[in-house]
Each structure stands twice: as structure tokens, then as C-alpha cells.
PDB file of C-alpha atoms in Angstrom:
ATOM      1  CA  UNK A 213      -0.033  -0.038  -0.005  1.00 20.00           C
ATOM      2  CA  UNK A 214       1.275   3.439  -0.964  1.00 27.00           C
ATOM      3  CA  UNK A 215       0.719   6.329   1.306  1.00 27.00           C
ATOM      4  CA  UNK A 216       1.094   9.910  -0.063  1.00 32.00           C
ATOM      5  CA  UNK A 217       1.816  12.725   2.212  1.00 35.00           C
ATOM      6  CA  UNK A 218      -0.114  15.849   1.092  1.00 46.00           C
ATOM      7  CA  UNK A 219       0.319  19.201   2.735  1.00 57.00           C
ATOM      8  CA  UNK A 220       0.960  22.932   2.394  1.00 65.00           C
ATOM      9  CA  UNK A 221       4.672  23.627   2.662  1.00 68.00           C
ATOM     10  CA  UNK A 222       6.050  26.977   3.835  1.00 63.00           C
ATOM     11  CA  UNK A 223       9.790  27.445   3.530  1.00 66.00           C
ATOM     12  CA  UNK A 224      11.118  30.466   5.513  1.00 65.00           C
ATOM     13  CA  UNK A 225      14.546  31.747   4.033  1.00 68.00           C
ATOM     14  CA  UNK A 226      16.599  34.258   6.028  1.00 58.00           C
ATOM     15  CA  UNK A 227      18.658  36.266   3.490  1.00 55.00           C
ATOM     16  CA  UNK A 228      20.253  38.674   5.987  1.00 55.00           C
ATOM     17  CA  UNK A 229      19.672  40.315   9.227  1.00 53.00           C
ATOM     18  CA  UNK A 230      16.265  41.734   8.326  1.00 57.00           C
ATOM     19  CA  UNK A 231      15.430  40.150   5.055  1.00 65.00           C
ATOM     20  CA  UNK A 232      13.209  37.031   4.697  1.00 82.00           C
ATOM     21  CA  UNK A 233      11.406  35.147   1.803  1.00 86.00           C
ATOM     22  CA  UNK A 234       8.470  32.871   2.308  1.00 89.00           C
ATOM     23  CA  UNK A 235       8.296  30.049  -0.238  1.00 90.00           C
ATOM     24  CA  UNK A 236       4.773  28.529  -0.424  1.00 91.00           C
ATOM     25  CA  UNK A 237       4.485  25.137  -2.070  1.00 90.00           C
ATOM     26  CA  UNK A 238       1.276  23.194  -2.593  1.00 91.00           C
ATOM     27  CA  UNK A 239       1.937  19.576  -1.899  1.00 89.00           C
ATOM     28  CA  UNK A 240      -1.755  18.864  -1.327  1.00 88.00           C
ATOM     29  CA  UNK A 241      -3.628  16.804  -3.935  1.00 86.00           C
ATOM     30  CA  UNK A 242      -5.792  19.755  -4.964  1.00 89.00           C
ATOM     31  CA  UNK A 243      -5.717  23.542  -5.351  1.00 94.00           C
ATOM     32  CA  UNK A 244      -5.219  25.588  -2.191  1.00 94.00           C
ATOM     33  CA  UNK A 245      -5.905  29.295  -1.746  1.00 96.00           C
ATOM     34  CA  UNK A 246      -3.449  30.625   0.809  1.00 96.00           C
ATOM     35  CA  UNK A 247      -4.634  33.469   2.996  1.00 97.00           C
ATOM     36  CA  UNK A 248      -2.247  35.937   4.537  1.00 96.00           C
ATOM     37  CA  UNK A 249      -2.931  38.347   7.384  1.00 97.00           C
ATOM     38  CA  UNK A 250      -0.477  40.842   8.752  1.00 96.00           C
ATOM     39  CA  UNK A 251      -0.060  41.345  12.492  1.00 94.00           C
ATOM     40  CA  UNK A 252      -1.051  44.550  14.170  1.00 93.00           C
ATOM     41  CA  UNK A 253       0.161  47.452  12.070  1.00 93.00           C
ATOM     42  CA  UNK A 254       1.616  45.069   9.468  1.00 93.00           C
ATOM     43  CA  UNK A 255       0.487  44.971   5.865  1.00 91.00           C
ATOM     44  CA  UNK A 256      -0.738  41.627   4.424  1.00 93.00           C
ATOM     45  CA  UNK A 257       1.693  40.150   1.964  1.00 94.00           C
ATOM     46  CA  UNK A 258       0.471  39.570  -1.601  1.00 95.00           C
ATOM     47  CA  UNK A 259      -2.552  41.681  -0.588  1.00 96.00           C
ATOM     48  CA  UNK A 260      -3.678  38.789   1.613  1.00 96.00           C
ATOM     49  CA  UNK A 261      -4.342  35.999  -0.743  1.00 96.00           C
ATOM     50  CA  UNK A 262      -3.652  33.932  -3.913  1.00 96.00           C
ATOM     51  CA  UNK A 263      -4.425  30.700  -5.690  1.00 96.00           C
ATOM     52  CA  UNK A 264      -1.861  27.811  -5.569  1.00 94.00           C
ATOM     53  CA  UNK A 265      -2.521  24.799  -7.765  1.00 94.00           C
ATOM     54  CA  UNK A 266      -1.201  21.405  -6.953  1.00 92.00           C
ATOM     55  CA  UNK A 267       2.679  21.392  -7.204  1.00 91.00           C
ATOM     56  CA  UNK A 268       2.934  25.113  -7.730  1.00 93.00           C
ATOM     57  CA  UNK A 269       5.438  27.263  -5.781  1.00 92.00           C
ATOM     58  CA  UNK A 270       5.512  31.049  -5.147  1.00 92.00           C
ATOM     59  CA  UNK A 271       8.070  33.143  -3.453  1.00 91.00           C
ATOM     60  CA  UNK A 272       6.932  36.064  -1.197  1.00 91.00           C
ATOM     61  CA  UNK A 273       9.323  38.673   0.307  1.00 89.00           C
ATOM     62  CA  UNK A 274       8.633  39.887   3.781  1.00 89.00           C
ATOM     63  CA  UNK A 275       9.772  43.373   4.973  1.00 88.00           C
ATOM     64  CA  UNK A 276      11.806  43.963   8.031  1.00 83.00           C
ATOM     65  CA  UNK A 277       9.993  43.231  11.316  1.00 88.00           C
ATOM     66  CA  UNK A 278       6.973  41.642   9.582  1.00 92.00           C
ATOM     67  CA  UNK A 279       4.623  39.460  11.596  1.00 93.00           C
ATOM     68  CA  UNK A 280       1.483  37.749  10.651  1.00 94.00           C
ATOM     69  CA  UNK A 281      -0.126  34.392   9.694  1.00 95.00           C
ATOM     70  CA  UNK A 282      -0.749  32.094   6.735  1.00 95.00           C
ATOM     71  CA  UNK A 283      -3.564  29.604   6.400  1.00 95.00           C
ATOM     72  CA  UNK A 284      -4.763  27.408   3.534  1.00 95.00           C
ATOM     73  CA  UNK A 285      -8.335  27.916   2.130  1.00 96.00           C
ATOM     74  CA  UNK A 286     -10.036  24.982   0.641  1.00 94.00           C
ATOM     75  CA  UNK A 287     -13.015  24.141  -1.554  1.00 94.00           C
ATOM     76  CA  UNK A 288     -13.011  27.700  -3.075  1.00 96.00           C
ATOM     77  CA  UNK A 289     -14.737  29.140  -6.108  1.00 96.00           C
ATOM     78  CA  UNK A 290     -13.933  32.738  -7.356  1.00 97.00           C
ATOM     79  CA  UNK A 291     -15.051  34.676 -10.383  1.00 97.00           C
ATOM     80  CA  UNK A 292     -12.773  36.785 -12.576  1.00 94.00           C
ATOM     81  CA  UNK A 293     -13.105  39.713 -10.210  1.00 96.00           C
ATOM     82  CA  UNK A 294     -11.790  37.677  -7.276  1.00 96.00           C
ATOM     83  CA  UNK A 295     -15.287  37.398  -5.589  1.00 98.00           C
ATOM     84  CA  UNK A 296     -16.514  33.972  -4.382  1.00 98.00           C
ATOM     85  CA  UNK A 297     -16.361  31.762  -1.317  1.00 97.00           C
ATOM     86  CA  UNK A 298     -14.379  29.094   0.385  1.00 97.00           C
ATOM     87  CA  UNK A 299     -15.746  26.272   2.458  1.00 96.00           C
ATOM     88  CA  UNK A 300     -12.875  26.526   4.864  1.00 96.00           C
ATOM     89  CA  UNK A 301     -10.753  29.494   5.789  1.00 96.00           C
ATOM     90  CA  UNK A 302     -12.970  31.985   3.935  1.00 98.00           C
ATOM     91  CA  UNK A 303     -12.067  35.660   4.405  1.00 98.00           C
ATOM     92  CA  UNK A 304     -15.222  37.552   3.495  1.00 97.00           C
ATOM     93  CA  UNK A 305     -15.701  35.940   0.032  1.00 98.00           C
ATOM     94  CA  UNK A 306     -12.540  37.546  -1.493  1.00 98.00           C
ATOM     95  CA  UNK A 307      -9.542  35.980  -3.270  1.00 98.00           C
ATOM     96  CA  UNK A 308      -7.319  38.685  -1.765  1.00 98.00           C
ATOM     97  CA  UNK A 309      -8.109  38.984   1.925  1.00 97.00           C
ATOM     98  CA  UNK A 310      -6.826  42.467   2.149  1.00 96.00           C
ATOM     99  CA  UNK A 311      -6.188  42.301   5.893  1.00 96.00           C
ATOM    100  CA  UNK A 312      -9.152  40.158   6.897  1.00 97.00           C
ATOM    101  CA  UNK A 313      -8.629  36.920   8.872  1.00 96.00           C
ATOM    102  CA  UNK A 314      -9.903  33.552   7.906  1.00 97.00           C
ATOM    103  CA  UNK A 315     -13.065  32.057   9.191  1.00 96.00           C
ATOM    104  CA  UNK A 316     -12.246  29.100  11.448  1.00 95.00           C
ATOM    105  CA  UNK A 317     -11.598  26.152  11.425  1.00 95.00           C
ATOM    106  CA  UNK A 318      -8.206  26.493   9.720  1.00 94.00           C
ATOM    107  CA  UNK A 319      -4.618  25.491  10.474  1.00 93.00           C
ATOM    108  CA  UNK A 320      -2.517  28.494  11.105  1.00 93.00           C
ATOM    109  CA  UNK A 321       1.141  29.132  10.414  1.00 91.00           C
ATOM    110  CA  UNK A 322       2.224  32.124  12.494  1.00 91.00           C
ATOM    111  CA  UNK A 323       5.448  34.177  12.279  1.00 89.00           C
ATOM    112  CA  UNK A 324       7.108  37.086  14.008  1.00 89.00           C
ATOM    113  CA  UNK A 325      10.287  38.302  12.339  1.00 84.00           C
ATOM    114  CA  UNK A 326      11.930  40.401  15.008  1.00 75.00           C
ATOM    115  CA  UNK A 327      15.766  40.190  14.691  1.00 64.00           C
ATOM    116  CA  UNK A 328      17.757  38.914  16.483  1.00 70.00           C
ATOM    117  CA  UNK A 329      14.976  36.512  17.608  1.00 78.00           C
ATOM    118  CA  UNK A 330      12.362  35.177  15.181  1.00 80.00           C
ATOM    119  CA  UNK A 331       9.364  33.094  16.175  1.00 84.00           C
ATOM    120  CA  UNK A 332       7.149  30.762  14.169  1.00 85.00           C
ATOM    121  CA  UNK A 333       4.628  28.077  14.985  1.00 87.00           C
ATOM    122  CA  UNK A 334       1.687  25.992  13.726  1.00 88.00           C
ATOM    123  CA  UNK A 335      -1.442  26.654  15.699  1.00 88.00           C
ATOM    124  CA  UNK A 336      -4.660  24.746  15.974  1.00 88.00           C
ATOM    125  CA  UNK A 337      -6.358  27.267  18.117  1.00 85.00           C
ATOM    126  CA  UNK A 338      -8.875  28.056  15.278  1.00 84.00           C
ATOM    127  CA  UNK A 339      -9.253  24.256  14.572  1.00 91.00           C
ATOM    128  CA  UNK A 340      -7.777  22.330  11.579  1.00 93.00           C
ATOM    129  CA  UNK A 341      -8.375  21.973   7.931  1.00 93.00           C
ATOM    130  CA  UNK A 342      -5.164  20.803   6.205  1.00 91.00           C
ATOM    131  CA  UNK A 343      -1.643  19.614   6.999  1.00 90.00           C
ATOM    132  CA  UNK A 344       1.043  22.296   7.149  1.00 90.00           C
ATOM    133  CA  UNK A 345       4.833  22.259   7.454  1.00 88.00           C
ATOM    134  CA  UNK A 346       7.301  25.209   8.092  1.00 86.00           C
ATOM    135  CA  UNK A 347      10.979  24.719   7.171  1.00 83.00           C
ATOM    136  CA  UNK A 348      13.499  27.468   8.042  1.00 81.00           C
ATOM    137  CA  UNK A 349      16.586  27.878   5.760  1.00 77.00           C
ATOM    138  CA  UNK A 350      19.861  29.810   6.038  1.00 67.00           C
ATOM    139  CA  UNK A 351      19.773  29.987   9.793  1.00 61.00           C
ATOM    140  CA  UNK A 352      21.412  28.242  12.744  1.00 60.00           C
ATOM    141  CA  UNK A 353      20.617  24.809  14.047  1.00 61.00           C
ATOM    142  CA  UNK A 354      18.343  26.434  16.753  1.00 66.00           C
ATOM    143  CA  UNK A 355      15.666  26.754  14.046  1.00 74.00           C
ATOM    144  CA  UNK A 356      13.782  23.515  13.680  1.00 78.00           C
ATOM    145  CA  UNK A 357      11.095  22.352  11.262  1.00 80.00           C
ATOM    146  CA  UNK A 358       7.582  22.837  12.649  1.00 79.00           C
ATOM    147  CA  UNK A 359       4.948  20.670  11.150  1.00 78.00           C
ATOM    148  CA  UNK A 360       1.507  19.241  11.641  1.00 79.00           C
ATOM    149  CA  UNK A 361       1.274  16.497   8.894  1.00 76.00           C
ATOM    150  CA  UNK A 362      -1.289  14.172  10.368  1.00 80.00           C
ATOM    151  CA  UNK A 363      -4.712  14.233   8.744  1.00 86.00           C
ATOM    152  CA  UNK A 364      -6.714  15.252  11.848  1.00 89.00           C
ATOM    153  CA  UNK A 365      -9.914  15.396   9.779  1.00 91.00           C
ATOM    154  CA  UNK A 366      -9.904  11.517   9.654  1.00 89.00           C
ATOM    155  CA  UNK A 367      -9.919  11.322  13.450  1.00 88.00           C
ATOM    156  CA  UNK A 368     -12.102  14.419  14.053  1.00 91.00           C
ATOM    157  CA  UNK A 369     -15.000  13.721  16.634  1.00 90.00           C
ATOM    158  CA  UNK A 370     -18.442  13.857  15.048  1.00 90.00           C
ATOM    159  CA  UNK A 371     -19.383  17.021  16.990  1.00 90.00           C
ATOM    160  CA  UNK A 372     -16.427  18.968  15.595  1.00 91.00           C
ATOM    161  CA  UNK A 373     -16.640  17.964  11.983  1.00 94.00           C
ATOM    162  CA  UNK A 374     -17.162  20.228   9.049  1.00 95.00           C
ATOM    163  CA  UNK A 375     -18.379  18.179   6.002  1.00 93.00           C
ATOM    164  CA  UNK A 376     -18.668  18.673   2.284  1.00 91.00           C
ATOM    165  CA  UNK A 377     -21.207  16.078   1.391  1.00 89.00           C
ATOM    166  CA  UNK A 378     -19.973  12.919   3.274  1.00 88.00           C
ATOM    167  CA  UNK A 379     -16.347  13.984   3.475  1.00 92.00           C
ATOM    168  CA  UNK A 380     -14.826  15.719   6.553  1.00 94.00           C
ATOM    169  CA  UNK A 381     -13.040  18.792   5.283  1.00 94.00           C
ATOM    170  CA  UNK A 382     -12.177  20.566   8.598  1.00 95.00           C
ATOM    171  CA  UNK A 383     -12.249  19.967  12.376  1.00 94.00           C
ATOM    172  CA  UNK A 384     -13.431  22.649  14.632  1.00 93.00           C
ATOM    173  CA  UNK A 385     -11.860  23.425  17.958  1.00 88.00           C
ATOM    174  CA  UNK A 386     -14.082  22.459  20.868  1.00 86.00           C
ATOM    175  CA  UNK A 387     -14.392  26.114  21.939  1.00 86.00           C
ATOM    176  CA  UNK A 388     -15.727  27.017  18.440  1.00 89.00           C
ATOM    177  CA  UNK A 389     -18.057  24.075  18.454  1.00 89.00           C
ATOM    178  CA  UNK A 390     -19.585  24.325  21.939  1.00 88.00           C
ATOM    179  CA  UNK A 391     -18.568  27.725  23.250  1.00 89.00           C
ATOM    180  CA  UNK A 392     -18.483  26.632  26.857  1.00 86.00           C
ATOM    181  CA  UNK A 393     -16.006  27.833  29.619  1.00 84.00           C
ATOM    182  CA  UNK A 394     -14.466  24.398  29.969  1.00 80.00           C
ATOM    183  CA  UNK A 395     -13.551  24.260  26.270  1.00 78.00           C
ATOM    184  CA  UNK A 396     -12.700  27.974  25.846  1.00 81.00           C
ATOM    185  CA  UNK A 397     -10.621  28.081  29.004  1.00 79.00           C
ATOM    186  CA  UNK A 398     -12.524  30.982  30.464  1.00 83.00           C
ATOM    187  CA  UNK A 399     -14.109  31.644  33.853  1.00 84.00           C
ATOM    188  CA  UNK A 400     -13.327  28.984  36.378  1.00 82.00           C
ATOM    189  CA  UNK A 401     -11.370  27.052  33.709  1.00 77.00           C
ATOM    190  CA  UNK A 402      -8.956  29.971  32.899  1.00 77.00           C
ATOM    191  CA  UNK A 403      -6.186  28.536  35.176  1.00 74.00           C
ATOM    192  CA  UNK A 404      -3.721  26.540  32.986  1.00 64.00           C
ATOM    193  CA  UNK A 405      -3.133  24.150  35.910  1.00 64.00           C
ATOM    194  CA  UNK A 406      -6.703  22.948  35.584  1.00 58.00           C
ATOM    195  CA  UNK A 407      -6.191  19.707  33.747  1.00 44.00           C
ATOM    196  CA  UNK A 408      -9.846  19.248  32.855  1.00 49.00           C
ATOM    197  CA  UNK A 409      -9.894  22.479  30.872  1.00 42.00           C
ATOM    198  CA  UNK A 410      -7.229  21.142  28.481  1.00 43.00           C
ATOM    199  CA  UNK A 411      -8.323  17.459  28.333  1.00 42.00           C
ATOM    200  CA  UNK A 412      -9.587  17.613  24.778  1.00 41.00           C
ATOM    201  CA  UNK A 413      -6.352  19.194  23.598  1.00 42.00           C
ATOM    202  CA  UNK A 414      -4.247  16.181  24.707  1.00 38.00           C
ATOM    203  CA  UNK A 415      -5.399  14.236  21.630  1.00 39.00           C
ATOM    204  CA  UNK A 416      -4.555  17.180  19.380  1.00 45.00           C
ATOM    205  CA  UNK A 417      -1.053  17.405  20.866  1.00 41.00           C
ATOM    206  CA  UNK A 418      -0.586  13.790  19.832  1.00 40.00           C
ATOM    207  CA  UNK A 419      -1.012  14.970  16.175  1.00 44.00           C
ATOM    208  CA  UNK A 420       1.252  17.973  16.620  1.00 44.00           C
ATOM    209  CA  UNK A 421       4.641  16.800  17.948  1.00 39.00           C
ATOM    210  CA  UNK A 422       6.480  19.810  16.601  1.00 41.00           C
ATOM    211  CA  UNK A 423       4.990  23.249  17.471  1.00 43.00           C
ATOM    212  CA  UNK A 424       6.476  26.481  18.541  1.00 43.00           C
ATOM    213  CA  UNK A 425      10.103  27.506  17.757  1.00 44.00           C
ATOM    214  CA  UNK A 426      12.294  30.503  18.095  1.00 43.00           C
ATOM    215  CA  UNK A 427      15.439  31.441  16.128  1.00 38.00           C
ATOM    216  CA  UNK A 428      18.442  32.782  17.999  1.00 38.00           C
TER     217      UNK A 428
END
């Protein structure tokens, strides 16, 4: 039996003290529409969105001190003017998100380029919709690959599933699905030492062995 690993790859290349280039490569089996949102006060790269067919690669330059997030949008349809919709990760029905964030659930790749220390991580706080991998290049050995390559959709509990016909295409966070204090870590469950508040996330951690990293 042959197993094919399909995911959205982000390669982060450090070209100098302040310069960086993101290389996005679609290793999924279908077209992905990456969304990009800048952090507070930061402009979105590529005006916030693009289409990436299977196997395609695009290089995106980031200015000094940029921070923000990438996510993959799936099951999208846009007209010639860039208007349409995505089943997962939609940002107001636009191909170019123009500063808007994606509707959860979606897998997030987050970056803060703040020389001399840069931070990057893959976050499932907004749920999950597709595998993502981050590979840093041109840096010291302190910068490791961050990846979430397991297909969590296949193991998503029924109450968290987002479906297209009979296929699970995304997995909501428990907070998004149920909006209760024990799953949103609010109120009496806001203390991180409360094991019950984080019980559901233990299974997610099993799918995400490599998470937050910083570059020195």
C-alpha cells in the first residue's frame, strides 16, 4: 500500500539580518488558496491571498519586522473579479483577503520576524483544515522544522466535523463548536493548571509533536 503525504509547505529563508522570503509550495492533492494576514500594524503580503495549484510554488518577500499568519483555504470558487467563497478558511468572500482573517476552522502558520530572535509556530487554536509544514533555511541549528502533517480530519470527533457531502474537510476546535467555559478556557477554567480544561487538547497534541520554535 502506498501512502502519499499531502500538505501545504512554507519554507522560510533568512537572507540577511532583516530580510526574509516565504516560499509557499502546494503539496496537497488539490488547489489551495493561501490566505495571509499581517499582525497589528503590518500589511498583508500579496494583498492577503492567492491561488496555488497542486505542485505550484510562489516566493513572497517579507519586509523588516513583519509578523502575521498564513492559512490554507479549501474548496473555493472565485469569479474573474476575485469574488466568491471558500468552504474552509474563507475571508469575506474575497480571493485577496486584504487584511481580513480567515473564518475558522483553519490550520494557522504564525510568524514574528523580529531580529535577532524570530518566532514561528503552527497553531490549531482556530481548529484544523489541512496539514502544514514550516522549514527554516539559512539559519542556525536552533531553528527547527515545525509541522502538523497528520490528517486530523480523519480522526475528528463527530461534533467537531465540518463536512462537504460525506467528506470531513475541517475539524473545529471544541471552543468554536460548543462555546463553553471548559473548552474555551474561560471563567473557572482559565487557570492553565486545571487539567480538565485542557483534556480535549491532549489528543490534538498527539498529532502535533513539533509546534512553537524561536530562532536565535
